[in-house]
Amino acid sequence: MPIHIEAEQGEVADIVLLPGNPQRAKYMAEKFLDDPKLYTDYREMYGYTGTFNGVEVSIQTTGMGVPSAGIMLEELKMLGAKTLIRVGTCGALTEELEQADVIIAQSSATIGTTVNQMQQNITLAPPADFELIKYLYDSAVELEMPVHVGQIATSDYFYGTPEEHVKELADYGVLAVEMETAMLYHTAAKYGLRAATVLTVSDHVFSQVRADKEKIQQGVDRMTEMVLDTTTKIYG
């Protein structure tokens, strides 16, 4: 049984949204779900289950970075989760992206991440579930949201990544950098789960310009609406 997600079988929905920030998980559950019930608050890694348009949905905090996310993903699998969608923020690697634009991650490169140590002499780069990202993209278009689909990068370093590494990724068309998606896609591939990542741009890496909190919150709200709209298409 899970050690960190203190929940019982049946308390977690088939589809789970995965913010990194516990306060964001709480906010999303209370704002968007009907009758949200807290099933875990251990170490403030809040998890809620409620409904959206009649579809049962859970929202589970992952924490920051690959190791923390890996623990939560393994335990969600133990609890029966089938579809996992990360909803988070990212740093853009191109000025063509505006603050609060939405990115759907087809795949994730890695920068110094422990994911690369999981298989000796093999570096896997599992993609997102195609059907799931197609639904997500269609929802974004219908909601008239600025949306971009492409590769991102997952890094174990919030600070201290050599600038030449990030510039090289940008030269190869990588859209943005964050800290959890590579582990999400690896875990989904390992267990045959459906996974996708949706991100809102919070800052630009090279210019070091960051959106204010209100702008970021607006982006998170629109992103959450889009992801929940997708859940009704899949499970409704």
Short mmCIF file of C-alpha atoms in Angstrom, two decimals:
data_model
loop_
_atom_site.label_atom_id
_atom_site.label_comp_id
_atom_site.label_asym_id
_atom_site.label_seq_id
_atom_site.Cartn_x
_atom_site.Cartn_y
_atom_site.Cartn_z
CA MET A 1 0.00 0.00 0.00
CA PRO A 2 1.12 3.59 -0.57
CA ILE A 3 3.24 5.16 2.15
CA HIS A 4 2.99 8.83 1.20
CA ILE A 5 -0.49 9.09 -0.34
CA GLU A 6 -2.59 8.08 2.64
CA ALA A 7 -5.63 6.90 0.70
CA GLU A 8 -7.64 3.73 0.23
CA GLN A 9 -8.58 1.95 -2.98
CA GLY A 10 -11.51 3.73 -4.57
CA GLU A 11 -10.67 7.17 -3.16
CA VAL A 12 -8.61 8.18 -6.21
CA ALA A 13 -10.35 8.62 -9.57
CA ASP A 14 -9.24 6.99 -12.82
CA ILE A 15 -8.15 10.41 -14.08
CA VAL A 16 -5.79 12.55 -11.98
CA LEU A 17 -4.57 16.10 -12.51
CA LEU A 18 -1.05 16.67 -11.19
CA PRO A 19 0.03 20.15 -10.05
CA GLY A 20 3.37 20.41 -8.30
CA ASN A 21 2.31 23.07 -5.79
CA PRO A 22 0.10 21.86 -2.88
CA GLN A 23 -1.62 25.24 -2.56
CA ARG A 24 -2.42 25.12 -6.26
CA ALA A 25 -3.92 21.64 -5.83
CA LYS A 26 -6.14 22.96 -3.05
CA TYR A 27 -7.13 26.00 -5.09
CA MET A 28 -7.94 23.95 -8.20
CA ALA A 29 -10.03 21.43 -6.27
CA GLU A 30 -12.05 24.06 -4.44
CA LYS A 31 -12.56 26.30 -7.49
CA PHE A 32 -13.28 23.76 -10.21
CA LEU A 33 -14.55 20.50 -8.68
CA ASP A 34 -18.00 19.81 -7.29
CA ASP A 35 -17.98 18.36 -3.76
CA PRO A 36 -14.18 17.94 -3.51
CA LYS A 37 -13.09 15.59 -0.72
CA LEU A 38 -9.58 15.63 0.73
CA TYR A 39 -8.23 12.06 0.73
CA THR A 40 -4.66 12.89 1.81
CA ASP A 41 -2.78 15.77 3.38
CA TYR A 42 0.32 13.84 4.47
CA ARG A 43 3.35 16.16 4.24
CA GLU A 44 0.94 18.70 2.72
CA MET A 45 0.93 16.71 -0.54
CA TYR A 46 -2.77 17.40 -0.85
CA GLY A 47 -5.01 15.07 -2.83
CA TYR A 48 -8.69 15.68 -3.61
CA THR A 49 -11.42 13.81 -5.47
CA GLY A 50 -14.57 15.47 -6.76
CA THR A 51 -16.55 15.75 -9.97
CA PHE A 52 -16.52 18.03 -12.99
CA ASN A 53 -19.65 17.93 -15.18
CA GLY A 54 -20.47 14.61 -13.55
CA VAL A 55 -17.05 13.04 -14.23
CA GLU A 56 -15.02 11.91 -11.22
CA VAL A 57 -11.61 13.61 -11.14
CA SER A 58 -8.76 13.64 -8.62
CA ILE A 59 -6.17 16.39 -8.14
CA GLN A 60 -2.92 15.24 -6.52
CA THR A 61 0.14 17.28 -5.55
CA THR A 62 3.44 15.89 -6.85
CA GLY A 63 5.90 18.31 -5.27
CA MET A 64 8.91 19.71 -7.12
CA GLY A 65 11.26 17.63 -9.24
CA VAL A 66 11.64 14.13 -10.61
CA PRO A 67 12.26 12.24 -7.32
CA SER A 68 9.19 13.68 -5.57
CA ALA A 69 6.98 13.22 -8.63
CA GLY A 70 8.23 9.65 -9.04
CA ILE A 71 7.05 8.69 -5.55
CA MET A 72 3.59 10.13 -6.07
CA LEU A 73 3.19 8.59 -9.53
CA GLU A 74 4.10 5.10 -8.32
CA GLU A 75 1.59 5.38 -5.49
CA LEU A 76 -1.16 6.71 -7.74
CA LYS A 77 -0.66 3.65 -9.91
CA MET A 78 -1.03 1.46 -6.79
CA LEU A 79 -4.33 3.26 -6.09
CA GLY A 80 -5.71 2.54 -9.55
CA ALA A 81 -5.15 5.78 -11.49
CA LYS A 82 -5.32 5.26 -15.26
CA THR A 83 -4.92 8.72 -16.83
CA LEU A 84 -2.39 11.22 -15.48
CA ILE A 85 -2.21 14.84 -16.63
CA ARG A 86 0.43 17.19 -15.27
CA VAL A 87 -0.77 20.79 -14.98
CA GLY A 88 2.05 23.16 -14.17
CA THR A 89 4.16 26.14 -15.14
CA CYS A 90 7.31 26.40 -17.21
CA GLY A 91 10.07 28.68 -18.42
CA ALA A 92 9.86 29.44 -22.14
CA LEU A 93 12.94 28.97 -24.32
CA THR A 94 11.63 31.11 -27.17
CA GLU A 95 10.35 34.67 -27.22
CA GLU A 96 7.61 33.52 -29.60
CA LEU A 97 5.76 32.23 -26.54
CA GLU A 98 3.77 34.78 -24.58
CA GLN A 99 3.27 34.79 -20.82
CA ALA A 100 0.36 32.50 -19.88
CA ASP A 101 0.42 30.71 -23.27
CA VAL A 102 -0.35 27.01 -23.00
CA ILE A 103 2.04 24.23 -24.05
CA ILE A 104 1.07 20.59 -24.60
CA ALA A 105 4.19 18.44 -24.30
CA GLN A 106 4.57 15.72 -26.92
CA SER A 107 7.79 14.53 -25.27
CA SER A 108 10.44 15.68 -22.84
CA ALA A 109 14.20 15.93 -23.18
CA THR A 110 16.20 15.76 -19.94
CA ILE A 111 18.90 17.88 -18.30
CA GLY A 112 20.87 16.06 -15.60
CA THR A 113 17.83 14.22 -14.37
CA THR A 114 17.78 11.01 -12.35
CA VAL A 115 15.37 9.59 -14.95
CA ASN A 116 18.45 8.91 -17.09
CA GLN A 117 19.85 6.56 -14.44
CA MET A 118 16.88 4.20 -14.51
CA GLN A 119 18.10 2.00 -17.38
CA GLN A 120 21.78 1.25 -17.85
CA ASN A 121 23.05 2.29 -21.31
CA ILE A 122 19.53 3.28 -22.39
CA THR A 123 18.03 6.74 -22.47
CA LEU A 124 14.29 6.46 -23.03
CA ALA A 125 12.16 9.37 -24.18
CA PRO A 126 8.57 8.09 -24.01
CA PRO A 127 6.00 10.39 -25.65
CA ALA A 128 2.65 11.54 -24.34
CA ASP A 129 -0.46 9.52 -25.15
CA PHE A 130 -1.45 10.64 -28.66
CA GLU A 131 -5.21 10.43 -28.23
CA LEU A 132 -5.00 12.34 -24.96
CA ILE A 133 -2.96 15.23 -26.37
CA LYS A 134 -5.25 15.38 -29.39
CA TYR A 135 -8.25 15.81 -27.08
CA LEU A 136 -6.33 18.45 -25.12
CA TYR A 137 -5.40 20.34 -28.27
CA ASP A 138 -8.96 20.23 -29.60
CA SER A 139 -10.26 21.57 -26.29
CA ALA A 140 -7.75 24.43 -26.33
CA VAL A 141 -8.75 25.40 -29.89
CA GLU A 142 -12.46 25.27 -29.03
CA LEU A 143 -11.82 27.50 -26.02
CA GLU A 144 -9.80 29.90 -28.24
CA MET A 145 -6.70 29.55 -26.10
CA PRO A 146 -3.17 30.24 -27.42
CA VAL A 147 -1.75 26.71 -27.52
CA HIS A 148 1.55 25.22 -28.69
CA VAL A 149 2.38 21.53 -29.11
CA GLY A 150 5.97 20.27 -29.07
CA GLN A 151 8.93 19.04 -27.08
CA ILE A 152 9.88 20.40 -23.67
CA ALA A 153 12.76 19.62 -21.31
CA THR A 154 12.74 18.30 -17.76
CA SER A 155 15.60 19.46 -15.52
CA ASP A 156 16.68 18.54 -12.01
CA TYR A 157 18.10 22.05 -11.66
CA PHE A 158 15.98 25.07 -10.99
CA TYR A 159 19.15 27.11 -10.57
CA GLY A 160 22.59 26.49 -12.03
CA THR A 161 21.87 24.85 -15.39
CA PRO A 162 24.72 25.83 -17.78
CA GLU A 163 23.35 28.40 -20.20
CA GLU A 164 24.94 26.64 -23.19
CA HIS A 165 22.88 23.51 -22.43
CA VAL A 166 19.64 25.47 -22.44
CA LYS A 167 20.59 27.35 -25.61
CA GLU A 168 21.36 24.08 -27.37
CA LEU A 169 17.92 22.75 -26.45
CA ALA A 170 16.35 25.94 -27.79
CA ASP A 171 18.31 25.52 -31.04
CA TYR A 172 16.68 22.10 -31.44
CA GLY A 173 13.21 23.59 -31.07
CA VAL A 174 12.55 22.70 -27.43
CA LEU A 175 9.79 25.03 -26.28
CA ALA A 176 10.25 25.24 -22.52
CA VAL A 177 11.82 23.74 -19.42
CA GLU A 178 10.19 22.37 -16.23
CA MET A 179 10.95 19.70 -13.60
CA GLU A 180 8.57 16.68 -13.68
CA THR A 181 7.31 15.57 -17.09
CA ALA A 182 10.08 13.11 -18.01
CA MET A 183 9.26 11.06 -14.90
CA LEU A 184 5.55 11.20 -15.70
CA TYR A 185 6.08 9.83 -19.21
CA HIS A 186 8.52 7.16 -18.02
CA THR A 187 6.11 5.94 -15.33
CA ALA A 188 3.21 5.89 -17.79
CA ALA A 189 5.26 3.85 -20.27
CA LYS A 190 6.35 1.44 -17.54
CA TYR A 191 2.78 0.65 -16.44
CA GLY A 192 0.78 1.24 -19.62
CA LEU A 193 -0.95 4.36 -18.32
CA ARG A 194 -2.16 7.37 -20.31
CA ALA A 195 -0.21 10.56 -19.65
CA ALA A 196 0.14 14.11 -20.88
CA THR A 197 1.55 17.39 -19.67
CA VAL A 198 -0.06 20.81 -20.05
CA LEU A 199 1.93 23.86 -18.98
CA THR A 200 1.38 27.58 -18.79
CA VAL A 201 4.32 29.91 -19.43
CA SER A 202 5.31 31.70 -16.24
CA ASP A 203 8.61 33.21 -17.38
CA HIS A 204 11.19 33.46 -20.16
CA VAL A 205 14.49 31.77 -19.38
CA PHE A 206 16.88 33.91 -21.42
CA SER A 207 15.40 37.34 -20.76
CA GLN A 208 14.60 36.34 -17.14
CA VAL A 209 11.25 38.10 -17.35
CA ARG A 210 8.61 36.56 -15.10
CA ALA A 211 4.88 37.11 -15.22
CA ASP A 212 3.25 38.58 -12.14
CA LYS A 213 1.25 36.28 -9.89
CA GLU A 214 -2.10 37.46 -11.26
CA LYS A 215 -1.05 36.71 -14.83
CA ILE A 216 0.22 33.27 -13.85
CA GLN A 217 -3.02 32.56 -11.99
CA GLN A 218 -5.06 33.52 -15.05
CA GLY A 219 -2.98 31.12 -17.13
CA VAL A 220 -3.40 28.32 -14.61
CA ASP A 221 -7.18 28.88 -14.50
CA ARG A 222 -7.52 28.70 -18.30
CA MET A 223 -5.27 25.64 -18.44
CA THR A 224 -7.28 23.86 -15.75
CA GLU A 225 -10.56 24.62 -17.53
CA MET A 226 -9.13 23.21 -20.74
CA VAL A 227 -7.88 20.02 -19.09
CA LEU A 228 -11.16 19.45 -17.26
CA ASP A 229 -13.07 20.05 -20.49
CA THR A 230 -10.96 17.26 -21.96
CA THR A 231 -11.92 14.88 -19.15
CA THR A 232 -15.59 15.23 -20.06
CA LYS A 233 -14.81 14.31 -23.68
CA ILE A 234 -12.94 11.19 -22.61
CA TYR A 235 -15.07 10.00 -19.71
CA GLY A 236 -18.34 11.87 -20.07
#
